[in-house]
């Protein structure tokens, strides 16, 4: 089995379950290590979860005082650009909860070059996160999405960053988007204690069925997500509709 599949009737049910998982992970990390280090996914699917999380934890000063927020990937655009994952997370979540500003770590600052942003984030990850035996930064929770081409974070098919298993973060020019991206690498994703992949909508049903029919036949970047810790797939019924026993 490639991770644990959780299928939900709709996105609200998925978000509710993820809220409970977030709280569990945060409580355990804070109790055991005094901090909760979490990496947020970009794109559209998690936006609704961030809004639900903001509503549910808006007054939880203690929880957010011990939470550190990072990003799985970022588009190399200004932080107030409509395409910025940081802007999306700030609008949906970070501006609505009492998280200390110094605990929020945007991945891209337009005043720096792409290379300087990568070097700065690599230093941040090494300085603020626990490391595993290979020196990789260890997140308590990593949220990821999946594109209908099987990419995750900014790890797109056919790009060189897929083979980066040493550096914790790297930049990649993505031809199909004609754009620069910065992304956590598989070295970091796979060092995590827990990875949750959120997939919703019928456009993802075909590729999910293909992936789960032969998980070890690695054809898509998402299939290289093999964390040391737990891997959970949070799927809505539409995305899971072609899976055995899918909705
Ligand atoms: C990004 C995301 C990306 C996203 C997938 C799925 O920066 O776009 O990190 O990997 O998770 O493209 O996006 P949707 O949730 O919008 O389908």
Short mmCIF file of C-alpha atoms and ligand atoms in Angstrom, two decimals, residues 41-46 73 75 85 144-147 151-154 181 204, ligand 1:
data_model
loop_
_atom_site.label_atom_id
_atom_site.label_comp_id
_atom_site.label_asym_id
_atom_site.label_seq_id
_atom_site.Cartn_x
_atom_site.Cartn_y
_atom_site.Cartn_z
CA UNK A 41 0.96 23.51 0.19
CA UNK A 42 0.19 26.03 -2.53
CA UNK A 43 -2.40 25.93 -5.27
CA UNK A 44 -6.17 26.03 -4.79
CA UNK A 45 -7.12 22.85 -2.93
CA UNK A 46 -5.70 23.82 0.48
CA UNK A 73 7.17 25.73 -2.86
CA UNK A 75 6.34 30.97 -7.49
CA UNK A 85 1.42 30.93 -2.49
CA UNK A 144 1.21 18.77 -0.46
CA UNK A 145 -1.10 18.96 -3.44
CA UNK A 146 -0.86 17.13 -6.75
CA UNK A 147 -1.30 18.48 -10.25
CA UNK A 151 3.69 17.13 -10.01
CA UNK A 152 3.80 18.11 -6.38
CA UNK A 153 5.15 21.29 -4.83
CA UNK A 154 7.18 22.61 -7.77
CA UNK A 181 9.91 28.17 -9.08
CA UNK A 204 -7.29 14.08 -10.75
C1 LIG B 1 1.68 25.19 -6.50
C2 LIG B 1 1.50 23.97 -5.66
C3 LIG B 1 1.23 22.80 -6.56
C4 LIG B 1 -0.19 22.39 -6.29
C5 LIG B 1 -0.71 21.50 -7.37
C6 LIG B 1 -2.20 21.22 -7.18
O1 LIG B 1 2.51 26.03 -6.17
O2 LIG B 1 0.89 25.32 -7.45
O3 LIG B 1 2.45 23.75 -4.78
O4 LIG B 1 2.08 21.71 -6.38
O5 LIG B 1 -0.26 21.72 -5.03
O6 LIG B 1 -0.51 22.17 -8.60
O7 LIG B 1 -2.85 22.46 -7.26
P1 LIG B 1 -4.46 22.58 -7.03
O8 LIG B 1 -4.66 22.32 -5.57
O9 LIG B 1 -4.77 23.99 -7.42
O10 LIG B 1 -5.09 21.53 -7.91
#
